[in-house]
Every structure is written in structure tokens, then in C-alpha cells.
Coordinates of N, CA and C in Angstrom, one line a residue:
X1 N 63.4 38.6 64.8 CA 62.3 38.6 63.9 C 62.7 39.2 62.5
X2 N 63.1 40.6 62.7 CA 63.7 40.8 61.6 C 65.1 40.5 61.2
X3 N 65.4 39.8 61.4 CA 66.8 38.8 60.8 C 65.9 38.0 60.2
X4 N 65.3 36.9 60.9 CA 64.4 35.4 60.4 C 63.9 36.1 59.2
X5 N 63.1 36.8 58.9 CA 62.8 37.9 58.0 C 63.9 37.5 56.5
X6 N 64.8 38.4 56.9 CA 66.0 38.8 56.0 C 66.7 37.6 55.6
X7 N 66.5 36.4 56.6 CA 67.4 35.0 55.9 C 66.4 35.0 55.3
X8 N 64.4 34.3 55.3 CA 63.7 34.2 54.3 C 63.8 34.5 53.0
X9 N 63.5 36.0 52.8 CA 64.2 36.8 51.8 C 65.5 36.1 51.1
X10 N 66.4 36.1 51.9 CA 67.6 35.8 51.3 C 67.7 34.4 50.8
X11 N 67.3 33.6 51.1 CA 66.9 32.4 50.7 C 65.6 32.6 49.4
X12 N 65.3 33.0 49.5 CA 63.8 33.2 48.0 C 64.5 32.7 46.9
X13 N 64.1 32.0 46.1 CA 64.5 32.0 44.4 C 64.2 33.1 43.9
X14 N 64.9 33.4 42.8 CA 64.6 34.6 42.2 C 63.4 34.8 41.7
X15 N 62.8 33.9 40.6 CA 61.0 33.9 40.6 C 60.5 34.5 41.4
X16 N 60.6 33.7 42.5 CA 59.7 34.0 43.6 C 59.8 35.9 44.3
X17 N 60.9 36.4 43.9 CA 61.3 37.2 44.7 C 60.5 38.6 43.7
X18 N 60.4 37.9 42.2 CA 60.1 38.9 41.5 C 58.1 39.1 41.4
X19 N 57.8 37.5 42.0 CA 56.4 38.3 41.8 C 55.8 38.6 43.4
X20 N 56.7 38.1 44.1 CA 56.1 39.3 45.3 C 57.0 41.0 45.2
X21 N 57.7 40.9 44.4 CA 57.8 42.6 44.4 C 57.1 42.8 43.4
X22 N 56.3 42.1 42.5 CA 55.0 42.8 41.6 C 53.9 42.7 42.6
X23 N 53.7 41.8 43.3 CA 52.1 41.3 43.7 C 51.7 42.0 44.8
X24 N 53.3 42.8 45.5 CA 52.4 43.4 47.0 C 52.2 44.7 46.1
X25 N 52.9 45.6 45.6 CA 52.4 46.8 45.2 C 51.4 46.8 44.2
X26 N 50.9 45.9 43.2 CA 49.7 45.5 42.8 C 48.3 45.7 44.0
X27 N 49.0 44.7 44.6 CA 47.7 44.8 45.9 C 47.6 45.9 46.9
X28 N 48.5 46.6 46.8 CA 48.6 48.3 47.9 C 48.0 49.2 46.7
X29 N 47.8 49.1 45.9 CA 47.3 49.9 44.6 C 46.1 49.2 44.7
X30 N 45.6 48.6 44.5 CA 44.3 48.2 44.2 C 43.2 48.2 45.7
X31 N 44.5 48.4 46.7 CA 43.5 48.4 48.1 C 43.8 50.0 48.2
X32 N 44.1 50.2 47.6 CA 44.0 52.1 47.5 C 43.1 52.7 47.0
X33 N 42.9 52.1 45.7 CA 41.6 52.1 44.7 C 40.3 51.7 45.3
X34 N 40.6 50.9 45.8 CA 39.4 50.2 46.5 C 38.8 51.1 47.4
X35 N 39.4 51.7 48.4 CA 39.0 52.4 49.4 C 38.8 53.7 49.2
X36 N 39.4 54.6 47.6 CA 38.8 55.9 47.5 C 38.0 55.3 47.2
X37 N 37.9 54.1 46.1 CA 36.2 54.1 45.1 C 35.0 54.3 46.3
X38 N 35.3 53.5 47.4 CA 34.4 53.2 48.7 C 33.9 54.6 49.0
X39 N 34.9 55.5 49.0 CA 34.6 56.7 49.6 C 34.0 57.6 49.1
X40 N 34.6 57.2 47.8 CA 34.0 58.7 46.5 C 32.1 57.9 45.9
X41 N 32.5 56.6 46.1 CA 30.9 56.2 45.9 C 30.8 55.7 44.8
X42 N 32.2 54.8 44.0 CA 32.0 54.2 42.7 C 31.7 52.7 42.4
X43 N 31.1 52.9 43.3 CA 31.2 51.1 43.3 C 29.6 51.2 43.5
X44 N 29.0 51.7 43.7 CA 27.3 51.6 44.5 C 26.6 51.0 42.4
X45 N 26.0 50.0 43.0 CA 25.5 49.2 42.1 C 26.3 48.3 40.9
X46 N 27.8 48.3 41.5 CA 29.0 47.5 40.6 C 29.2 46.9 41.2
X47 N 28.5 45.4 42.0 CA 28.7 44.2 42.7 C 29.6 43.7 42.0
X48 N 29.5 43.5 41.0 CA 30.1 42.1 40.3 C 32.0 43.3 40.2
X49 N 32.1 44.1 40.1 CA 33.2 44.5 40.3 C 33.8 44.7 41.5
X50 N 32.9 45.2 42.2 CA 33.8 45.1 43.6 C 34.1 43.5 44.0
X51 N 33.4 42.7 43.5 CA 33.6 41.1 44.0 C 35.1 41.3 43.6
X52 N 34.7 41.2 42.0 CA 36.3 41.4 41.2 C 37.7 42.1 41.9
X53 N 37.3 43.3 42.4 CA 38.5 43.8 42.6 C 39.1 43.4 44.0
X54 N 38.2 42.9 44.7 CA 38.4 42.4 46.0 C 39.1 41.2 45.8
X55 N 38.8 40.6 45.5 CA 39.1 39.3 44.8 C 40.9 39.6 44.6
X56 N 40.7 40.0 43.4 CA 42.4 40.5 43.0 C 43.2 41.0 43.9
X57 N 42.5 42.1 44.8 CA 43.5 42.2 45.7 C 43.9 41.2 47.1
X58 N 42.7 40.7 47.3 CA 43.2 39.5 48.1 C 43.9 38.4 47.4
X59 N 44.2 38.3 45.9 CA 44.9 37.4 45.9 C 46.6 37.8 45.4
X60 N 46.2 39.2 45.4 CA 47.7 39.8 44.9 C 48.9 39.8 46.7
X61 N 47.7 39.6 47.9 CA 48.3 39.6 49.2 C 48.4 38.0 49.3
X62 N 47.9 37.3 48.7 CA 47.9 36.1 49.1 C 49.1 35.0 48.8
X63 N 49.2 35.7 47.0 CA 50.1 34.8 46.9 C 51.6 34.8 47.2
X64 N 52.1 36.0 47.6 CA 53.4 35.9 48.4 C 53.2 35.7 49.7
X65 N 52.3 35.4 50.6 CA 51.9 35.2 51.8 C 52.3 34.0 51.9
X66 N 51.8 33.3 50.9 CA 51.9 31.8 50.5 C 53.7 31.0 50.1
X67 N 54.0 31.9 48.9 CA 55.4 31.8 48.5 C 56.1 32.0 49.8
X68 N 56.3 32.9 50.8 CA 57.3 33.0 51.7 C 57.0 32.6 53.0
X69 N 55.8 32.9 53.1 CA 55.7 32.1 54.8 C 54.5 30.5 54.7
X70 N 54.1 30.1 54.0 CA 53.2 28.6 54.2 C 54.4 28.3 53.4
X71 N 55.3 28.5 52.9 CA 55.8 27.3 52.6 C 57.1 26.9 53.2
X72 N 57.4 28.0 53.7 CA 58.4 27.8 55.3 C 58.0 27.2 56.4
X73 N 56.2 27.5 56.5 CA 55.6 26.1 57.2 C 55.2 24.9 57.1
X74 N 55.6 24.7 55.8 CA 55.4 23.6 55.3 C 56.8 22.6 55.7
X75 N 57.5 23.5 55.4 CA 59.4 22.8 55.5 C 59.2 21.2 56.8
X76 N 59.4 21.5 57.9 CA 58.9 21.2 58.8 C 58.3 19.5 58.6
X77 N 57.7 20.2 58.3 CA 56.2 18.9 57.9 C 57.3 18.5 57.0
X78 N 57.7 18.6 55.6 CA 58.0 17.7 54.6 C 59.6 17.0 55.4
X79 N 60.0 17.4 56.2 CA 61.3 16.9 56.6 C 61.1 15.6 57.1
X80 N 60.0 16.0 58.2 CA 59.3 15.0 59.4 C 59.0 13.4 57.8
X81 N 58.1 14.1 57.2 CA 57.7 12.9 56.3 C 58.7 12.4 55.4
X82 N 60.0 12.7 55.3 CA 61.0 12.5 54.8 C 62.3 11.7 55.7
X83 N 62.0 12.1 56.5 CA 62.6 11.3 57.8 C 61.4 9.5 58.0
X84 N 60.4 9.7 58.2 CA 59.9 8.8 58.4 C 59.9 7.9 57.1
X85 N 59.7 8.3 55.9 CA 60.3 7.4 54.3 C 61.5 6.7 54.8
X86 N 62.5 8.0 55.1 CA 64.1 6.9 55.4 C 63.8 5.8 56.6
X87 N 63.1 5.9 57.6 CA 63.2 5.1 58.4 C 62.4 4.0 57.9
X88 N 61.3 4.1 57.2 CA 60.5 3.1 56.9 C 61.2 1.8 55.6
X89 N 62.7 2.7 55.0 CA 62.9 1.9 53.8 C 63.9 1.4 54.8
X90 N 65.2 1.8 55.8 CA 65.6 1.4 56.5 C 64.6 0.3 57.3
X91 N 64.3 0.6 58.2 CA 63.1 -1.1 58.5 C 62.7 -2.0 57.3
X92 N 62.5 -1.9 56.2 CA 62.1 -2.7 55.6 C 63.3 -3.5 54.9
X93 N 64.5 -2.7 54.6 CA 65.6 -3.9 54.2 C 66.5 -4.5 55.2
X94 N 66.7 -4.1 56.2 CA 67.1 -4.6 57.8 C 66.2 -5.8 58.0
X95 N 65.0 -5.5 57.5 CA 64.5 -7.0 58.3 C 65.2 -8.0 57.3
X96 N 65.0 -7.9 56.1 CA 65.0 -9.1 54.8 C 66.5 -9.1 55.1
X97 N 67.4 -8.3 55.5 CA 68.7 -8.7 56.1 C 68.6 -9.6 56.8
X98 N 67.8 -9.2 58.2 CA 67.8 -10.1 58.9 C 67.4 -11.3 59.1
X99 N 66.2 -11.8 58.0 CA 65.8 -12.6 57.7 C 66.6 -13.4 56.8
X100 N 67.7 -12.8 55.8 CA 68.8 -13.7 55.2 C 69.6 -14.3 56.5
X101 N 69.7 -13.3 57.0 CA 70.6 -13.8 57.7 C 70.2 -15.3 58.8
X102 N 69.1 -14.8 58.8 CA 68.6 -16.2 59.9 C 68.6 -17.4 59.5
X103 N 68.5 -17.3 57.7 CA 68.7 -18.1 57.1 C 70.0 -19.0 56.6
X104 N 71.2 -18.1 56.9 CA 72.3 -18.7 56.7 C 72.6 -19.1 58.2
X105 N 72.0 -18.4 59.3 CA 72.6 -19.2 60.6 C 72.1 -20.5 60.7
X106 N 70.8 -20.9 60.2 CA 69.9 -22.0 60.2 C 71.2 -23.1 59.1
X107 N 71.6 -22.7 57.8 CA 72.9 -23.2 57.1 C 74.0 -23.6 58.4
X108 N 74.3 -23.1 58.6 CA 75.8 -22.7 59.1 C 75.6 -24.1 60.6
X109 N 74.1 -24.4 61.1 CA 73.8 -25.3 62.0 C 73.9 -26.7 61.4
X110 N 73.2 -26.2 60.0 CA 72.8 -27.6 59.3 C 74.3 -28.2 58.8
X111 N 75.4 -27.5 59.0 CA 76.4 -27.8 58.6 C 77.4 -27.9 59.6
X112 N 77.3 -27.7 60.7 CA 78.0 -28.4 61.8 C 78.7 -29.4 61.7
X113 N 78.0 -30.4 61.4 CA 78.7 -32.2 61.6 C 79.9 -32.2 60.7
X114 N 79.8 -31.2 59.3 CA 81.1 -31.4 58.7 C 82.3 -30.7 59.5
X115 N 82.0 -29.8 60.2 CA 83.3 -28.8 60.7 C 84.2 -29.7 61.7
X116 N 85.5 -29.8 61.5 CA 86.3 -30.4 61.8 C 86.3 -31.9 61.5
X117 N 85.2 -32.6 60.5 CA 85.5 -33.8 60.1 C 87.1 -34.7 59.5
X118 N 87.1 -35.8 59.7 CA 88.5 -36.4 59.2 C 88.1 -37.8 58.9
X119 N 87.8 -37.7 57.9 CA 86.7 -39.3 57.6 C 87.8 -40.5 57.5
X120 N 87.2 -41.3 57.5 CA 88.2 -42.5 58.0 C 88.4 -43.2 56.6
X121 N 87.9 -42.8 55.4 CA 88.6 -43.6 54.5 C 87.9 -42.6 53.5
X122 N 88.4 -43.2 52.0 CA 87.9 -42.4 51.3 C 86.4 -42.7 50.9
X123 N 85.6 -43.6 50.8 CA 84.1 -43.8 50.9 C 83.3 -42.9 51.6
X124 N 83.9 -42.4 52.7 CA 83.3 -41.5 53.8 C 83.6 -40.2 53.7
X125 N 85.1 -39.7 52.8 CA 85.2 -38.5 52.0 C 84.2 -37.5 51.6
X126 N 84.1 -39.4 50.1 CA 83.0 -38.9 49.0 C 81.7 -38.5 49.6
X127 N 81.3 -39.6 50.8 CA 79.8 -39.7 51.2 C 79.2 -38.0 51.9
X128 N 80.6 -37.9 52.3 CA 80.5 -36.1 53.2 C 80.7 -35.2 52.1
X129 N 81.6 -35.1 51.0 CA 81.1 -34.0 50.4 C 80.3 -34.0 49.8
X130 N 79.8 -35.1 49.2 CA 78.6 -35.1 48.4 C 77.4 -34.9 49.0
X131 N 77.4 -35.0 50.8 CA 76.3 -34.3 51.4 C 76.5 -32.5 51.6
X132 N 77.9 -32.3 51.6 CA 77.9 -30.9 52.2 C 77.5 -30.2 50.7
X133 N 77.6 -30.5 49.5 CA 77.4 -30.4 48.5 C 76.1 -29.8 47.7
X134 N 75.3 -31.3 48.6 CA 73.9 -31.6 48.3 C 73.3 -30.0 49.0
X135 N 73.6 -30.2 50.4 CA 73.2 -29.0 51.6 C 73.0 -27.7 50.6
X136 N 74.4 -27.1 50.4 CA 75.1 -26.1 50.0 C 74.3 -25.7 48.4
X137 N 73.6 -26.6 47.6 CA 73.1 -26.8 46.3 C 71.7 -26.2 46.8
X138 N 70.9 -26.7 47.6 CA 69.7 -26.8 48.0 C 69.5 -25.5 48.9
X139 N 70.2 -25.3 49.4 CA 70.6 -23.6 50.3 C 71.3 -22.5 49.7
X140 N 71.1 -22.7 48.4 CA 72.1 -21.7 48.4 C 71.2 -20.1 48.1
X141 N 69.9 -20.5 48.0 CA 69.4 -19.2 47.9 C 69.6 -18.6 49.0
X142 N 69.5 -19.0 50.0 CA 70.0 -17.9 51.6 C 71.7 -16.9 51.3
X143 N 72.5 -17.5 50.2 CA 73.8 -17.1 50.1 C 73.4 -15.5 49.2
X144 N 72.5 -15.9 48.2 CA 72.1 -14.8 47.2 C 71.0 -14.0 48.1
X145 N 70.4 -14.4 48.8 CA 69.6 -13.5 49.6 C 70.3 -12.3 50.7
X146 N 71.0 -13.2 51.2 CA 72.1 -12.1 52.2 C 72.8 -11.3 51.9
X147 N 73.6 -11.7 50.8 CA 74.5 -10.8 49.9 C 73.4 -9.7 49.0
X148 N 72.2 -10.0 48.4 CA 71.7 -8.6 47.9 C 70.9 -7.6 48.6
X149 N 70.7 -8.8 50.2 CA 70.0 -7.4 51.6 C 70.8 -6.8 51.8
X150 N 72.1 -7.0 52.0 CA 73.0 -6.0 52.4 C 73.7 -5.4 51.6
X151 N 73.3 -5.6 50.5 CA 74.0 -4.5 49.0 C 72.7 -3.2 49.8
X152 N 71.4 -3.8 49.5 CA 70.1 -3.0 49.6 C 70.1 -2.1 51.0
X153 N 70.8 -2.6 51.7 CA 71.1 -2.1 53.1 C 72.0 -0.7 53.0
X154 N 73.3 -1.0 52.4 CA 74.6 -0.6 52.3 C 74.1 0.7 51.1
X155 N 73.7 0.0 50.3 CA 73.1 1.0 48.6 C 71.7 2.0 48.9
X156 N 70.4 1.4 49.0 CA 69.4 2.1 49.8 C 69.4 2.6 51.2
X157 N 69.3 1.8 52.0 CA 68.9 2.4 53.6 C 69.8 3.3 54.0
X158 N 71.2 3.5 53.9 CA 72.3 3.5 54.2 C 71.9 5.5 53.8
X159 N 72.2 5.5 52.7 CA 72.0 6.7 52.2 C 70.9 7.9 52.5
X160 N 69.6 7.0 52.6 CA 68.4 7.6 52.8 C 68.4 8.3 54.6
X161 N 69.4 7.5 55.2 CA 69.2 7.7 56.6 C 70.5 8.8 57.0
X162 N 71.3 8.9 56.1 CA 72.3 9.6 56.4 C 72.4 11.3 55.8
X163 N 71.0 10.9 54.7 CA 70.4 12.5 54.1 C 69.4 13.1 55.6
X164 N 68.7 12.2 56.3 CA 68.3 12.9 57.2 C 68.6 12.7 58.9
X165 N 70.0 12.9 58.6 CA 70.6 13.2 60.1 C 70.9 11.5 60.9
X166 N 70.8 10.4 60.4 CA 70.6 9.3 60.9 C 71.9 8.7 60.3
X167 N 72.3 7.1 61.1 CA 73.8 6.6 60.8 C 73.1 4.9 61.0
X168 N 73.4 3.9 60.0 CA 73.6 3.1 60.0 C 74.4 2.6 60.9
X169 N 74.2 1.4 61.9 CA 75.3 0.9 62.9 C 75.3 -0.7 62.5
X170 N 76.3 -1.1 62.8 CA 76.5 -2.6 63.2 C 77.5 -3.0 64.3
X171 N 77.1 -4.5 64.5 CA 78.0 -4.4 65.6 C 79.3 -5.5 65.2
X172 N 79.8 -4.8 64.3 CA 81.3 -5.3 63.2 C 81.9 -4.1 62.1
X173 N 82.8 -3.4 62.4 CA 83.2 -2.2 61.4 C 82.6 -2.6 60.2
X174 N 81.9 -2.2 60.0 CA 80.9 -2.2 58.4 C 81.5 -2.3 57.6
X175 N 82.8 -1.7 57.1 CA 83.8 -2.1 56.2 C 83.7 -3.4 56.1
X176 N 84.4 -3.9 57.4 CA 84.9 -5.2 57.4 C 83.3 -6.4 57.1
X177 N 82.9 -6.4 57.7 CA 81.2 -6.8 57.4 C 81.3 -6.7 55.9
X178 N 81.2 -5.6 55.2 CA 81.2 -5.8 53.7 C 82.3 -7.2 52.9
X179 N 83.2 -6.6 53.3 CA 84.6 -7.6 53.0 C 84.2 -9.5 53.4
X180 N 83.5 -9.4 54.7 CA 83.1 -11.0 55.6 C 81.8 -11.5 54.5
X181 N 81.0 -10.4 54.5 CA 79.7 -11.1 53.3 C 80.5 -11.3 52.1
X182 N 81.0 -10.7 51.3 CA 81.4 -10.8 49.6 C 82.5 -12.5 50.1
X183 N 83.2 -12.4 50.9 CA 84.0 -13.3 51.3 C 83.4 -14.6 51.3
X184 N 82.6 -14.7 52.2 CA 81.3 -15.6 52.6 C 81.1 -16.3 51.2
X185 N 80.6 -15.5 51.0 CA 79.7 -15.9 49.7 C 80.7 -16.6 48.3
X186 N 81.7 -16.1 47.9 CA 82.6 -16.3 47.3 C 83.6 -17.7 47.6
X187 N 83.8 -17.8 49.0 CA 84.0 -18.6 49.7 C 83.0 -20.2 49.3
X188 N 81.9 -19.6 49.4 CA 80.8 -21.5 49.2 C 81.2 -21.2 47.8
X189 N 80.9 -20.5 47.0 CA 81.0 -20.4 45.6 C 81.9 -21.6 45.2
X190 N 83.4 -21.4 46.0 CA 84.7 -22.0 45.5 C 84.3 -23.5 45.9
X191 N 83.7 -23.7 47.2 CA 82.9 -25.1 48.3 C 82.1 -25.9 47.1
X192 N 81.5 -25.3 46.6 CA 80.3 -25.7 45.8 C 81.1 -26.3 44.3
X193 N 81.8 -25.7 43.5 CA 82.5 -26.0 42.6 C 83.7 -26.9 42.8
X194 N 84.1 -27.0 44.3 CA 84.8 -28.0 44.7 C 84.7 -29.1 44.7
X195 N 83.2 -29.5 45.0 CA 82.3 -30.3 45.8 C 82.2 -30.9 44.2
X196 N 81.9 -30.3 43.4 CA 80.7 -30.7 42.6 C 82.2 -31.4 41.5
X197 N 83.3 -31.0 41.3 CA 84.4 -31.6 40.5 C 85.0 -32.8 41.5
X198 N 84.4 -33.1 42.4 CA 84.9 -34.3 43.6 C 86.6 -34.3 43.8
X199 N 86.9 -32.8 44.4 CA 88.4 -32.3 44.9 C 87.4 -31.5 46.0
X200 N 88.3 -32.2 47.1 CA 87.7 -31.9 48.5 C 88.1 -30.5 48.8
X201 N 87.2 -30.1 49.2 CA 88.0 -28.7 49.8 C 88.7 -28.2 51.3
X202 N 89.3 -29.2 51.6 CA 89.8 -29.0 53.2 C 90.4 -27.4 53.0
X203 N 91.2 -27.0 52.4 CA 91.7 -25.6 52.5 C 91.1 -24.4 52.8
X204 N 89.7 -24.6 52.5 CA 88.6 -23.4 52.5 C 88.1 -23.9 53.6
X205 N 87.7 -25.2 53.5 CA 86.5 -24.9 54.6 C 86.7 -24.9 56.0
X206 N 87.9 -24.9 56.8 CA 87.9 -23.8 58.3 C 87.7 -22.5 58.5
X207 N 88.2 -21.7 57.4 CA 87.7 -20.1 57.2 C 86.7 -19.6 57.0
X208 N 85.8 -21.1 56.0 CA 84.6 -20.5 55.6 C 83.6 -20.8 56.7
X209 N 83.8 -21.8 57.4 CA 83.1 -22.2 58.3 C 83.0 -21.2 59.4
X210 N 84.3 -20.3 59.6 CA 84.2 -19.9 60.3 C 83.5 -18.8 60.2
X211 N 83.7 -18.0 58.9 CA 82.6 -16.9 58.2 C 81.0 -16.7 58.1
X212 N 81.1 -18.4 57.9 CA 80.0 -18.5 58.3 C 79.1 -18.4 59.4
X213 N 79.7 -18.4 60.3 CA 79.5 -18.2 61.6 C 78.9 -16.9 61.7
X214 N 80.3 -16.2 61.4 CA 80.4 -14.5 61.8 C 79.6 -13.8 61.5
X215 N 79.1 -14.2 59.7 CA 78.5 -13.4 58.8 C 76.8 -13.2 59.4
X216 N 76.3 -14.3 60.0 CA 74.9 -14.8 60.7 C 75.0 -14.2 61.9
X217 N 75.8 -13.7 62.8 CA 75.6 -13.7 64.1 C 76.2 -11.6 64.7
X218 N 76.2 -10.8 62.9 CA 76.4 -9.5 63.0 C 75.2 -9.2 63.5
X219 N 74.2 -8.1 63.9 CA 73.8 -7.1 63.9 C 73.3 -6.0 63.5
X220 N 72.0 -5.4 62.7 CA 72.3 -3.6 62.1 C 71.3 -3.0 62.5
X221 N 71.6 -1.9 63.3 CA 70.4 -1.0 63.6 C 70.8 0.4 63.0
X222 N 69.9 1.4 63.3 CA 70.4 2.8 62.9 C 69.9 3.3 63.8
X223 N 70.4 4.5 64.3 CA 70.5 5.9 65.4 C 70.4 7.1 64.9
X224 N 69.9 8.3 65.6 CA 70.4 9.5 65.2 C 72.2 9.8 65.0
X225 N 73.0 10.6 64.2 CA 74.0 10.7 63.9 C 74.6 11.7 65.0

């Protein structure tokens, strides 16, 4: 008890430390005062002063009562509510992750029929990239959506959960997850600009296809650390 005590203390800002060494001897003086006046009989018909001095000295006990111990019970409490902020901004960009993401796996199905295509002439080249094109044009907001959940994931959640004792997880070294999204993304970027100059992209699109895959089918939760 008296250690818990002496860390308190030792912890005090200095402010703080100087007006409870004014405010308790203030208030042992005035409850000193108080109690000869009581006895010697100076107070009999000085209501409005005894309110007064009472007054002052309960608040010369009060307010270091206040500075050193409610607000070390306060601690507690603001942690708890601090903890639950991080988890609630963590849940909130996890989902819109995961909602990108469901949105690029939904991509990644709609784009099946091209993976491993070998069109039989060049009419059916053009006819296929100009569809994987069309796809990729009309979808591509899922590409910009995934890539800035998981900046918001990686940048906000990430941070807020690791100030209060908590760890972002996935189930892909996160590093590497970082590297597979910016890839991903950069990847159609090159698809799309391929597509759209009518120079096929066979060189990209096994890897990206396959990224695509990967990128849709990670995982992120958070735990205690």
C-alpha cells in the first residue's frame, strides 16, 4: 500500500504535485480554525461564514483527492474505452477489406474462361481481350477498393490495435500480402493498358491470374499480442 502510494506520487506531474502540497496544509489549517472557532464560540450567528469556511476546506481536501486518486480510477475505465475505439476501427476496415475482397474473388471467377486460353486464330485473340478488357474496365473499382482497405487496414487498424496490446494477423506473412496486393493491382494496371493498345498480354497474365487468386482468398483477424 505504501509503495502503490509512493509510485502514485512518483508518477504526479509536477503541477499537480504542487497544489496538493498547498491544498492539504491549506485544508489542515482551516480545519484547525474551524474547530477552535467551534470551540471558542466564533462562529455562533456567522452562518454564511461557516458555510464559507467549510466549504473551502472541503474543497482544499477534495481537490487532491481528486488529482491523485479518481483519476487513477479513472485510468482503467479510459483504457477499456480505448481498447474498444481500436477494436471498433479495426472491425470497421476488416470488413470493407473483406468486402473488397469478395469483390475481386467475384473478378477473379468472372475471369476464369480466359485462364489458360489459346484462341484458335487471331479473330478470337482480339474477341478475348477485348472481353477481358471490357471485364477489367468495368471492375476495376474492386482493384482501387482492396488496395486502399488494406492501406486503411495496414495504416489505421494496424496501429491503433498494437497501442493497446493487440496484433493484427493474417493468414499470409503480411509482408508478403503487402507485396501480392501492390503486385495485383499493378499487375491489371499493365492487363488493362495491354488490352486497351491491342498487344496481348500472355506474359502477365499466368502470374496475375494467379495473384489473383491469392490476393481474394487471404484472411485478417486480430488477437490479443
Amino acid at each position: 500500500m505504501v509503495q502503490s502510494l509512493r509510485d502514485i506520487w512518483a508518477e504526479t506531474p509536477p503541477l499537480t504535485k504542487l497544489v496538493c502540497k498547498v491544498s492539504i496544509p491549506v485544508g489542515m489549517t482551516l480545519a484547525a480554525v474551524g474547530v477552535v472557532g467551534d470551540f471558542c464560540q466564533w462562529w455562533d450567528g456567522l452562518s454564511f461564514i461557516t458555510n464559507l469556511l467549510s466549504s473551502v476546506t472541503g474543497l482544499a481536501f477534495a481537490v487532491p483527492f481528486a488529482l491523485l486518486i479518481l483519476d487513477r480510477l479513472a485510468e482503467p475505465h479510459a483504457i477499456a474505452a480505448e481498447r474498444r475505439s481500436a477494436i471498433r476501427v479495426a472491425e470497421l476496415w476488416i470488413t470493407k477489406y473483406e468486402a473488397a475482397k469478395a469483390e475481386v474473388a467475384e473478378l477473379s471467377r468472372a475471369l476464369q474462361w480466359m485462364n489458360g486460353l489459346v484462341p484458335a486464330n487471331t479473330e478470337e485473340e482480339a474477341a478475348a481481350f477485348d472481353r477481358l478488357h471490357q471485364t477489367l474496365l468495368s471492375n476495376w473499382g474492386c482493384m482501387d477498393r482492396l488496395r486502399d482497405a488494406w492501406a486503411l487496414v495496414r495504416g489505421t487498424a494496424e496501429p491503433r490495435l498494437a497501442e493497446n496490446g493487440m496484433r493484427l494477423h493474417t493468414s499470409m506473412i503480411i509482408e508478403h500480402y503487402d507485396e501480392l496486393v501492390e503486385s495485383t493491382y499493378r499487375g491489371a494496371m499493365r492487363i488493362l493498358q495491354a488490352t486497351s493498345a491491342n498487344m496481348p498480354p500472355y506474359a502477365e497474365l499466368e502470374t496475375w491470374f494467379y495473384g489473383l487468386e491469392l490476393v481474394s482468398s487471404v484472411r485478417a483477424s486480430f488477437h490479443d499480442d
